[in-house]
Coordinates of C-alpha atoms in Angstrom, one line a residue:
Chain A
X1045 CA 77.7 89.4 103.7
X1046 CA 75.9 89.1 100.1
X1047 CA 73.6 92.2 100.3
X1048 CA 70.5 89.8 100.2
X1049 CA 68.1 90.6 103.0
X1050 CA 65.4 88.2 104.6
X1051 CA 62.4 89.0 106.7
X1052 CA 62.4 87.5 109.3
X1053 CA 65.4 85.3 110.6
X1054 CA 63.1 83.1 112.9
X1055 CA 59.3 82.4 112.8
X1056 CA 57.1 80.4 114.8
X1057 CA 53.9 79.5 114.4
X1058 CA 51.1 76.5 114.8
X1059 CA 50.0 74.1 112.4
X1060 CA 47.3 75.5 110.3
X1061 CA 48.7 79.1 110.4
X1062 CA 49.8 81.2 107.3
X1063 CA 52.9 83.3 107.4
X1064 CA 54.5 85.2 104.3
X1065 CA 58.5 86.0 104.5
X1066 CA 59.7 88.1 102.5
X1067 CA 63.2 88.5 100.7
X1068 CA 65.3 92.0 98.7
X1069 CA 67.9 91.3 95.9
X1070 CA 70.9 92.3 95.9
X1071 CA 71.0 95.7 93.7
X1072 CA 70.2 95.6 90.9
X1073 CA 69.9 92.1 90.5
X1074 CA 66.6 90.9 88.5
X1075 CA 66.3 87.1 89.5
X1076 CA 65.0 86.0 92.6
X1077 CA 65.2 82.9 93.7
X1078 CA 63.5 80.2 97.2
X1079 CA 64.8 77.5 98.1
X1080 CA 63.7 75.1 101.3
X1081 CA 66.4 73.8 102.9
X1082 CA 65.3 70.4 105.2
X1083 CA 66.6 67.6 107.0
X1084 CA 64.8 65.6 104.8
X1085 CA 64.4 66.5 101.2
X1086 CA 67.8 68.7 101.7
X1087 CA 68.3 71.5 99.8
X1088 CA 65.3 71.8 97.2
X1089 CA 64.7 74.4 94.5
X1090 CA 61.0 76.2 94.8
X1091 CA 60.6 79.6 92.4
X1092 CA 62.1 81.6 90.2
X1093 CA 61.0 85.3 89.3
X1094 CA 62.6 87.8 86.8
X1095 CA 61.8 91.4 86.9
X1096 CA 58.4 90.6 88.1
X1097 CA 57.4 87.5 85.6
X1098 CA 56.9 83.8 86.9
X1099 CA 59.8 82.3 85.1
X1100 CA 60.2 78.6 86.8
X1101 CA 58.5 76.7 89.6
X1102 CA 60.6 73.3 90.9
X1103 CA 59.0 71.6 93.8
X1104 CA 56.2 74.3 95.1
X1105 CA 53.1 73.3 96.7
X1106 CA 50.3 74.2 95.7
X1107 CA 49.7 76.1 99.2
X1108 CA 52.9 78.1 98.6
X1109 CA 52.5 80.8 96.5
X1110 CA 55.1 83.9 96.2
X1111 CA 55.5 87.0 94.0
X1112 CA 58.0 89.5 93.1
X1113 CA 57.2 92.8 93.0
X1114 CA 58.1 96.4 91.1
X1115 CA 60.4 97.6 93.7
X1116 CA 61.8 93.7 93.3
X1117 CA 61.7 92.6 96.7
X1118 CA 59.9 88.7 96.8
X1119 CA 57.6 87.8 99.2
X1120 CA 57.2 83.9 99.9
X1121 CA 53.3 82.6 101.5
X1122 CA 53.0 80.4 103.2
X1123 CA 49.6 78.4 104.3
X1124 CA 47.3 76.3 105.8
X1125 CA 51.0 74.6 107.6
X1126 CA 52.0 71.1 108.5
X1127 CA 54.8 70.4 110.5
X1128 CA 56.9 68.8 107.5
X1129 CA 56.8 72.7 106.0
X1130 CA 59.6 73.1 109.4
X1131 CA 62.4 74.4 107.2
X1132 CA 64.9 77.2 106.6
X1133 CA 63.6 78.8 103.3
X1134 CA 66.5 80.7 101.3
X1135 CA 66.0 83.3 98.6
X1136 CA 68.7 84.3 96.5
X1137 CA 69.3 86.2 93.5
X1138 CA 71.2 86.8 90.0
X1139 CA 71.7 89.9 87.9
X1140 CA 70.5 88.0 84.9
X1141 CA 68.2 85.7 84.0
X1142 CA 70.8 83.6 82.7
X1143 CA 71.5 79.9 84.1
X1144 CA 75.8 81.4 84.6
X1145 CA 74.9 84.1 87.0
X1146 CA 76.2 83.0 90.4
X1147 CA 73.2 83.1 92.9
X1148 CA 73.7 84.9 95.8
X1149 CA 71.7 84.2 98.8
X1150 CA 70.5 85.2 102.2
X1151 CA 70.8 84.7 105.5
X1152 CA 67.8 82.8 105.6
X1153 CA 64.6 82.1 108.0
X1154 CA 63.8 79.9 110.3
X1155 CA 60.7 78.4 109.9
X1156 CA 59.3 76.2 113.0
X1157 CA 55.8 74.7 112.5
X1158 CA 54.6 73.4 116.3
Chain B
X574 CA 67.3 67.4 84.5
X575 CA 70.6 67.7 86.2
X576 CA 71.7 66.4 89.5
X577 CA 74.6 65.8 91.6
X578 CA 76.3 62.7 93.7
X579 CA 78.5 63.7 96.9
X580 CA 80.2 60.9 97.4
X581 CA 81.2 61.0 101.3
X582 CA 78.1 63.1 104.4
X583 CA 80.5 63.0 106.3
X584 CA 84.9 63.9 105.4
X585 CA 87.8 64.7 107.8
X586 CA 91.4 66.0 107.5
X587 CA 94.3 66.9 109.3
X588 CA 95.0 70.2 109.4
X589 CA 97.7 71.6 106.9
X590 CA 96.1 68.1 104.9
X591 CA 94.5 68.0 101.1
X592 CA 91.2 68.8 100.9
X593 CA 88.9 66.6 98.5
X594 CA 85.8 66.8 98.5
X595 CA 83.7 65.1 94.8
X596 CA 81.5 65.9 92.7
X597 CA 80.0 64.0 90.4
X598 CA 77.1 65.0 87.9
X599 CA 74.7 64.6 85.2
X600 CA 72.9 66.6 82.7
X601 CA 71.9 66.1 79.4
X602 CA 73.1 69.5 78.1
X603 CA 76.4 71.2 78.7
X604 CA 75.8 71.6 82.6
X605 CA 77.4 75.1 84.8
X606 CA 78.9 74.0 88.0
X607 CA 78.7 75.5 91.3
X608 CA 80.9 74.6 95.0
X609 CA 79.1 76.7 97.9
X610 CA 80.2 76.4 101.4
X611 CA 77.6 76.8 104.8
X612 CA 78.5 77.5 107.7
X613 CA 76.3 77.1 111.1
X614 CA 73.4 78.9 111.0
X615 CA 74.4 81.2 107.7
X616 CA 72.9 81.4 104.5
X617 CA 74.9 79.8 102.0
X618 CA 78.7 81.4 99.8
X619 CA 79.8 81.0 96.8
X620 CA 83.1 79.5 96.7
X621 CA 83.4 79.0 92.6
X622 CA 81.8 78.1 89.8
X623 CA 82.4 76.8 86.3
X624 CA 80.6 77.8 83.3
X625 CA 82.5 76.4 80.4
X626 CA 85.5 78.5 80.4
X627 CA 88.8 77.2 82.1
X628 CA 88.5 73.9 83.7
X629 CA 90.3 74.8 86.4
X630 CA 88.3 77.0 87.7
X631 CA 89.6 79.2 91.4
X632 CA 87.1 80.6 93.8
X633 CA 88.2 81.8 97.5
X634 CA 90.0 80.5 100.3
X635 CA 92.0 79.0 98.3
X636 CA 89.9 76.4 97.3
X637 CA 89.8 75.3 93.1
X638 CA 87.7 72.4 90.7
X639 CA 88.8 70.8 88.1
X640 CA 86.0 70.1 85.6
X641 CA 86.3 66.9 83.9
X642 CA 83.8 65.8 81.4
X643 CA 85.7 62.3 81.0
X644 CA 84.5 62.1 84.4
X645 CA 81.2 63.7 84.7
X646 CA 83.4 65.5 88.2
X647 CA 84.1 68.3 89.6
X648 CA 85.7 67.8 92.2
X649 CA 86.8 70.3 94.8
X650 CA 90.5 71.1 96.0
X651 CA 92.2 72.5 99.0
X652 CA 95.9 72.4 99.6
X653 CA 96.3 72.6 103.1
X654 CA 93.3 71.9 105.3
X655 CA 92.7 75.7 107.6
X656 CA 90.6 75.0 111.0
X657 CA 88.3 77.9 109.5
X658 CA 87.0 75.2 106.7
X659 CA 85.1 73.6 109.0
X660 CA 81.7 73.9 107.1
X661 CA 79.4 72.4 104.6
X662 CA 79.8 72.4 101.1
X663 CA 77.4 71.7 98.8
X664 CA 78.1 71.2 94.8
X665 CA 75.6 72.7 92.6
X666 CA 74.4 72.2 88.8
X667 CA 72.0 74.3 86.6
X668 CA 71.9 74.1 82.6
X669 CA 71.4 76.6 79.6
X670 CA 68.0 77.0 79.5
X671 CA 67.7 75.3 83.7
X672 CA 68.8 78.4 85.4
X673 CA 67.8 76.5 89.1
X674 CA 70.4 75.1 90.9
X675 CA 70.2 71.5 92.1
X676 CA 72.1 70.6 94.7
X677 CA 74.2 67.7 96.5
X678 CA 73.0 66.4 99.2
X679 CA 76.3 68.5 100.6
X680 CA 79.3 67.4 102.4
X681 CA 79.9 68.1 105.9
X682 CA 83.5 68.8 106.7
X683 CA 85.5 68.8 110.1
X684 CA 89.0 69.7 110.3
X685 CA 91.3 67.5 113.3
X686 CA 93.9 69.8 114.9

């Protein structure tokens, strides 16, 4: 158990819908990262927040957005869902914002868009 | 920009044999390198990391990796494979000023009894 929690574990929804994925980082960790894992794209970085502020952006679609709240939990919002958005979404956290800090991953949310 | 290449999407070894999973990196600045393991239907677990201290890094579950700058490699090894090592292994790189992890495509390790 990494200490990072993600809810829900599974999500099945229809095309065009909107969903929210939630992540609680390890106690004391200030950085939260979101990654997408799919068969065709592999593991890809989406976005990073550090202590409530957006820190870095990766290959995140405009239909996707995220935020980190004052209690440091984070939410990833996916809207106008398409079949291709079906994937495993991971949240990771690290104690600081530096590159040398290890990232601890949650168990993931498996999103299925039908 | 950083990238990693994992040679061999599938590797099979006999129980008790040496495990060698290959990772080559590309980075314009000194890299930080990581190996993660993913068991079926689970998240990623950190095995070990290299952050410019010792070039030979020891991790959990008997795994170790050696950073070789001249070869731009960070191969993962374990002297004796165990059935519980069967999983997917990912090499990842980050760098100073670029904290995101860039992952390789993964290597699925199968252990033959």
